[in-house]
mmCIF file of N, CA and C in Angstrom:
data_model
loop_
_atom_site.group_PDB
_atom_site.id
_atom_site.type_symbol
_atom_site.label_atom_id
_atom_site.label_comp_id
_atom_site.label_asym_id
_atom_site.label_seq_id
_atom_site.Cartn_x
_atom_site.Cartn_y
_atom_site.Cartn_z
ATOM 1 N N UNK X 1067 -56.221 -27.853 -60.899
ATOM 2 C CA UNK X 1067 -55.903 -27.479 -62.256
ATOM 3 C C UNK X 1067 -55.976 -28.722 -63.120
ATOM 4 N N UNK X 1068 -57.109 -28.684 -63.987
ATOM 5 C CA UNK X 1068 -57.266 -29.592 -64.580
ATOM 6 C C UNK X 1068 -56.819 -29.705 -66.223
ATOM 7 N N UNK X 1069 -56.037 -30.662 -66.951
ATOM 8 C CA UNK X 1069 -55.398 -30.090 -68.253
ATOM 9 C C UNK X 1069 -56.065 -31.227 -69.497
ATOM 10 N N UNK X 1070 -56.474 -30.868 -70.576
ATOM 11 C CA UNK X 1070 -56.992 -31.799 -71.618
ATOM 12 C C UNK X 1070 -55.826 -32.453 -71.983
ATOM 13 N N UNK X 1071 -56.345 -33.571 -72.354
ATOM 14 C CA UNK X 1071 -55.480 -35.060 -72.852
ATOM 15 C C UNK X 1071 -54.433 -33.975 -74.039
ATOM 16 N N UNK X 1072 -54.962 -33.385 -75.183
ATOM 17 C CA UNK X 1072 -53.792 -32.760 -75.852
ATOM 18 C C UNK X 1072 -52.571 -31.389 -75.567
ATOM 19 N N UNK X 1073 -53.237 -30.925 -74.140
ATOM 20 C CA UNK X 1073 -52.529 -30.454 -73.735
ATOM 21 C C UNK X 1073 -51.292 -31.355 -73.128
ATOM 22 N N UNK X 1074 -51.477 -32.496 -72.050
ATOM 23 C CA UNK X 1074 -50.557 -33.372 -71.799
ATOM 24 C C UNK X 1074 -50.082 -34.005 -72.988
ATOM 25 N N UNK X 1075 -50.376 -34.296 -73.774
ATOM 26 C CA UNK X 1075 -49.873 -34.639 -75.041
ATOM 27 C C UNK X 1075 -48.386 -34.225 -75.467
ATOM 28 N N UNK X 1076 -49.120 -32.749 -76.033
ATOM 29 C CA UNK X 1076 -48.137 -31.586 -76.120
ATOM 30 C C UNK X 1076 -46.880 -31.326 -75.196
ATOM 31 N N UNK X 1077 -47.116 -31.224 -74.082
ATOM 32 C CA UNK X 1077 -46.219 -31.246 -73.114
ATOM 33 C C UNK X 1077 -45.205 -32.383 -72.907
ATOM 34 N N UNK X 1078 -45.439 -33.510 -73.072
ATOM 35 C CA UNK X 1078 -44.759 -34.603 -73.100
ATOM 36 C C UNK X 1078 -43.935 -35.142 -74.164
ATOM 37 N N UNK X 1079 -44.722 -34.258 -75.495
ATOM 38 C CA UNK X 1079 -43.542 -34.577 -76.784
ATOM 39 C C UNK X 1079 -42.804 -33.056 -77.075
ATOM 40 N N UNK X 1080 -42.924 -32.005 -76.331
ATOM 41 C CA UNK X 1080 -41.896 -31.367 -76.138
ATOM 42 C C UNK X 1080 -40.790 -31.720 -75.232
ATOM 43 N N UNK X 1081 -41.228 -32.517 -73.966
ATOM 44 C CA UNK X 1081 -39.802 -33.265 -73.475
ATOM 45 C C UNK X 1081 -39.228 -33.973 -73.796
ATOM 46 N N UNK X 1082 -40.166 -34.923 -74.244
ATOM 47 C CA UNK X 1082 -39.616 -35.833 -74.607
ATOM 48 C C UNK X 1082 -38.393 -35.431 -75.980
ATOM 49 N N UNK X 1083 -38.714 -34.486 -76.650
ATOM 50 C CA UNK X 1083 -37.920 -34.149 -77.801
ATOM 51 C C UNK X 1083 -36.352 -33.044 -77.577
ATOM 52 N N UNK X 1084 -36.899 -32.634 -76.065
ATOM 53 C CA UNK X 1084 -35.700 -31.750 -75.147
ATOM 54 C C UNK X 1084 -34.810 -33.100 -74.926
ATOM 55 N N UNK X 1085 -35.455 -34.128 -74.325
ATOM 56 C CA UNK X 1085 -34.446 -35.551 -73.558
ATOM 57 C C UNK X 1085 -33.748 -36.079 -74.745
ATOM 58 N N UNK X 1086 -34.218 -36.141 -76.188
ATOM 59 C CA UNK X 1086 -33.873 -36.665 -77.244
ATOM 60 C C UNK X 1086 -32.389 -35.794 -77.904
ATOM 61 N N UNK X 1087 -33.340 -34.619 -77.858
ATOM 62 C CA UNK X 1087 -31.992 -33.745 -78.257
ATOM 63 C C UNK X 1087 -30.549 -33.913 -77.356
ATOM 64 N N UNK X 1088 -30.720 -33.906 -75.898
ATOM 65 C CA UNK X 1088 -29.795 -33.426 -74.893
ATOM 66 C C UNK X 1088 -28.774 -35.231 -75.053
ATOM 67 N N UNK X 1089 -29.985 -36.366 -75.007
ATOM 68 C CA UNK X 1089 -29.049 -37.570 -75.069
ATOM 69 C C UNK X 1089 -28.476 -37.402 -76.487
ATOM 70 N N UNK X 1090 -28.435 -36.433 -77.606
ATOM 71 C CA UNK X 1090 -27.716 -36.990 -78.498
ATOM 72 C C UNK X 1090 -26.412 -35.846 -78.725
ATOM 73 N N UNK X 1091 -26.759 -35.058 -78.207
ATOM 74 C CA UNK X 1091 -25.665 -34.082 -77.430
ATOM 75 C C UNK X 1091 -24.681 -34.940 -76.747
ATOM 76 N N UNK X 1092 -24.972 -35.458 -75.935
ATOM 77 C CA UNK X 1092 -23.896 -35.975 -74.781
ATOM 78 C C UNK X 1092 -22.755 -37.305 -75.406
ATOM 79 N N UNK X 1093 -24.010 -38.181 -76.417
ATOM 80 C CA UNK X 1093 -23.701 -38.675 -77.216
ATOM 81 C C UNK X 1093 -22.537 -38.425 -77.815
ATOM 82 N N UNK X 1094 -22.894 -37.549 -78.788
ATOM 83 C CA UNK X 1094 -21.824 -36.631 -79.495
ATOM 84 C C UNK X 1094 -20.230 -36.293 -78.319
ATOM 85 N N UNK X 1095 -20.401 -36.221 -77.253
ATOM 86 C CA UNK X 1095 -19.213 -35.902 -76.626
ATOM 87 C C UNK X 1095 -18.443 -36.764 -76.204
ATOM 88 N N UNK X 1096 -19.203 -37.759 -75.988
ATOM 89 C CA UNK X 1096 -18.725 -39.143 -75.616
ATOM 90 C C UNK X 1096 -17.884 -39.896 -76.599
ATOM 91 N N UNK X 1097 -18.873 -40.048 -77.997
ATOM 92 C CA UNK X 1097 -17.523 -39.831 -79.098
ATOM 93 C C UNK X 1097 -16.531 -39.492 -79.213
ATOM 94 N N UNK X 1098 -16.144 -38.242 -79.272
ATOM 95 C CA UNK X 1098 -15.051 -37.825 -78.846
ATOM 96 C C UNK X 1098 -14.520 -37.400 -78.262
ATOM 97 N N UNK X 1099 -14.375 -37.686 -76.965
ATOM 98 C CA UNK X 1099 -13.504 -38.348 -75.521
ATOM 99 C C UNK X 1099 -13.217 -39.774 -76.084
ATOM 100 N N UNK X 1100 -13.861 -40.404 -76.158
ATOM 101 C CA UNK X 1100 -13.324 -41.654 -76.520
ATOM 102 C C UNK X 1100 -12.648 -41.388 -77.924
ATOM 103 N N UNK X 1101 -12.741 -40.957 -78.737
ATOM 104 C CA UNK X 1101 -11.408 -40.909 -80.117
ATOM 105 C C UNK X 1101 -10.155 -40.187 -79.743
ATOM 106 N N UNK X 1102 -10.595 -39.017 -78.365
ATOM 107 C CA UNK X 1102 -9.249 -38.461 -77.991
ATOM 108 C C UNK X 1102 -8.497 -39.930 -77.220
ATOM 109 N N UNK X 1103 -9.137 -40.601 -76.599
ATOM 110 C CA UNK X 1103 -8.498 -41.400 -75.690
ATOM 111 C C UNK X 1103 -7.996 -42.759 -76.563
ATOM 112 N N UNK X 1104 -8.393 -42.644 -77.473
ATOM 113 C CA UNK X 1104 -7.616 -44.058 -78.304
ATOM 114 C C UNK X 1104 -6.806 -43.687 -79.122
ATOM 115 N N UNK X 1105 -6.629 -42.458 -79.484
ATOM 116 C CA UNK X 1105 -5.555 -41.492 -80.330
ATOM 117 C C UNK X 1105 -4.552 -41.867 -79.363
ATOM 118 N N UNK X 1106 -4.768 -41.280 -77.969
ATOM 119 C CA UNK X 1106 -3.375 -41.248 -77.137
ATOM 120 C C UNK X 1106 -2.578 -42.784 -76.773
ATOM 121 N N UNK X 1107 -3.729 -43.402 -76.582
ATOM 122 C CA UNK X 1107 -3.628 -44.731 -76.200
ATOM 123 C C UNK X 1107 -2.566 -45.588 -77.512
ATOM 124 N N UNK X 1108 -2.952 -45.340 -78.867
ATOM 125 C CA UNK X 1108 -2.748 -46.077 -79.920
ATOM 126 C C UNK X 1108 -1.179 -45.353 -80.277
ATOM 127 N N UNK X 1109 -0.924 -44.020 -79.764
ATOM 128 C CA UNK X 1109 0.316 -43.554 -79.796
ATOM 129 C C UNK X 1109 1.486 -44.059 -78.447
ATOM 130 N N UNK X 1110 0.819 -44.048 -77.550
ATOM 131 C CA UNK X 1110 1.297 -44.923 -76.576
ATOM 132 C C UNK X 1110 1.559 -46.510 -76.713
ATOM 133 N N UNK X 1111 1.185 -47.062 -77.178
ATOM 134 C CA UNK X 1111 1.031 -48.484 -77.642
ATOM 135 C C UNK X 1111 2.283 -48.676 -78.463
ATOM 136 N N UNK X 1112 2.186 -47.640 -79.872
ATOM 137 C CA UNK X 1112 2.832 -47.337 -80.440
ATOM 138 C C UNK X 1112 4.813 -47.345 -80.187
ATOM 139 N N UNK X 1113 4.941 -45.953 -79.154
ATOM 140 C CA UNK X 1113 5.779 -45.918 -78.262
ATOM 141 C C UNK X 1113 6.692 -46.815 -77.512
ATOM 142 N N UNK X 1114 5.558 -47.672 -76.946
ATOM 143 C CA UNK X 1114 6.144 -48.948 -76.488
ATOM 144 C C UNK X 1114 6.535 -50.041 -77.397
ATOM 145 N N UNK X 1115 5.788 -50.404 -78.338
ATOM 146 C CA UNK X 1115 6.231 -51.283 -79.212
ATOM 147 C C UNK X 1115 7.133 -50.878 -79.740
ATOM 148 N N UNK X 1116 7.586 -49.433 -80.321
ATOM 149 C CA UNK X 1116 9.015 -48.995 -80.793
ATOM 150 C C UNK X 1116 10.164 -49.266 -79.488
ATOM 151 N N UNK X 1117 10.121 -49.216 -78.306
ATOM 152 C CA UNK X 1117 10.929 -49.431 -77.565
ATOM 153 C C UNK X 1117 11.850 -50.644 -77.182
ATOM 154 N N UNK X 1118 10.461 -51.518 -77.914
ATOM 155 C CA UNK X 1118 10.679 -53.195 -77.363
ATOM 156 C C UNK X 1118 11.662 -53.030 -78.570
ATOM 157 N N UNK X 1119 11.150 -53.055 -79.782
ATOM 158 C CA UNK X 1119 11.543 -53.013 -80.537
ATOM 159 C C UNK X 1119 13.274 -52.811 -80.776
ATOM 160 N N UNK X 1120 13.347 -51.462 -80.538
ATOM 161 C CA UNK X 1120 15.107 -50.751 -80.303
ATOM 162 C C UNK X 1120 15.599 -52.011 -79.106
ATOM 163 N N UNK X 1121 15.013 -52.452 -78.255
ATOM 164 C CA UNK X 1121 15.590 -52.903 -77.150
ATOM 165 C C UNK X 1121 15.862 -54.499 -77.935
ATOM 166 N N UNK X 1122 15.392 -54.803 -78.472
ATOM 167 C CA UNK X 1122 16.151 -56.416 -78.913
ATOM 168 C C UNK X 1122 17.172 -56.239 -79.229
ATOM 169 N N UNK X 1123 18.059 -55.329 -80.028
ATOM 170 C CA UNK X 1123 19.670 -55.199 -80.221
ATOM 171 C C UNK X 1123 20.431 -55.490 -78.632
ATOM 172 N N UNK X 1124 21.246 -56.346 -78.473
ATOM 173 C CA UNK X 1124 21.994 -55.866 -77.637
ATOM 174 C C UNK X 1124 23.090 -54.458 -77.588
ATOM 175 N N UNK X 1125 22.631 -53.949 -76.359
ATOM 176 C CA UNK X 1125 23.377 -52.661 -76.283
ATOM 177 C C UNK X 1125 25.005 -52.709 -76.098
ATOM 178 N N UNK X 1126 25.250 -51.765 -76.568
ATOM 179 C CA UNK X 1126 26.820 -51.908 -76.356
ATOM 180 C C UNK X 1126 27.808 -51.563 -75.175
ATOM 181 N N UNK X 1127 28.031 -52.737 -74.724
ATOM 182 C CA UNK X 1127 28.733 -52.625 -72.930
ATOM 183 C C UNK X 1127 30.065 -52.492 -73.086
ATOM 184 N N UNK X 1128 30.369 -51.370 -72.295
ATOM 185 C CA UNK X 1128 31.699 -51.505 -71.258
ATOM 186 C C UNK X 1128 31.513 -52.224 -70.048
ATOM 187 N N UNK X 1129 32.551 -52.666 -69.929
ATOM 188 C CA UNK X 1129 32.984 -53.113 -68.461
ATOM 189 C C UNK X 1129 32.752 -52.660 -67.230
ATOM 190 N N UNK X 1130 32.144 -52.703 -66.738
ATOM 191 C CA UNK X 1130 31.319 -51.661 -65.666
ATOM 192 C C UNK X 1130 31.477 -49.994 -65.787
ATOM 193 N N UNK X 1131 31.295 -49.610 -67.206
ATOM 194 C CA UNK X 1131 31.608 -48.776 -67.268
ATOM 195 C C UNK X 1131 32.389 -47.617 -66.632
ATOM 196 N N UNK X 1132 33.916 -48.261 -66.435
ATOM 197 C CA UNK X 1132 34.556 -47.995 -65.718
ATOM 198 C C UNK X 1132 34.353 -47.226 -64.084
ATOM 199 N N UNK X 1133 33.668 -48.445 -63.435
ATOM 200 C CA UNK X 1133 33.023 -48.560 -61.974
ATOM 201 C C UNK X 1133 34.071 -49.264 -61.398
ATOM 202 N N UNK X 1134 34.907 -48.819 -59.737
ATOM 203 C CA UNK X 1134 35.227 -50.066 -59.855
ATOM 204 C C UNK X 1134 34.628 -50.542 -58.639
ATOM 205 N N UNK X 1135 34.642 -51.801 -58.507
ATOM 206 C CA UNK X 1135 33.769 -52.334 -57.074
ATOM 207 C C UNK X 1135 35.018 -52.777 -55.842
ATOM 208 N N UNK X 1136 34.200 -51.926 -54.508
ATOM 209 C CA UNK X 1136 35.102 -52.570 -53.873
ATOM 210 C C UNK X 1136 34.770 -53.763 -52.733
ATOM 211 N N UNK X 1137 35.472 -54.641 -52.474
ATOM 212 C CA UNK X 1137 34.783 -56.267 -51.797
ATOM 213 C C UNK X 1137 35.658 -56.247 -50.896
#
């Protein structure tokens, strides 16, 4: 089976334009997976830095909160 040069032509810039489309598809998803994952990340970050944060006050102690130890 023998095929003319514009038939292979043809054939090759229809894939080539299927591969084009599909990488910019995936593209597109990859985007956002990665904006979901820095949303969570940047709220997490977030989270923690509020924690450090609250945590520089010293907290307010009892005495072993009435524990008693025995030795």
């Amino acid at each position: 089976m023998d095929l003319n040069e514009y038939a292979v032509e043809m054939i090759a810039a229809q894939r080539l334009a299927e591969l084009r489309e599909r990488g910019a598809r995936l593209a597109l998803l990859a985007t956002e997976r990665r904006a979901r994952r820095s949303l969570s990340r940047r709220v997490g970050v977030a989270l923690i830095r509020v924690g450090h944060w609250l945590a520089q006050s010293p907290p307010a102690r009892a005495r072993n909160a009435g524990v008693r130890l025995v030795r």
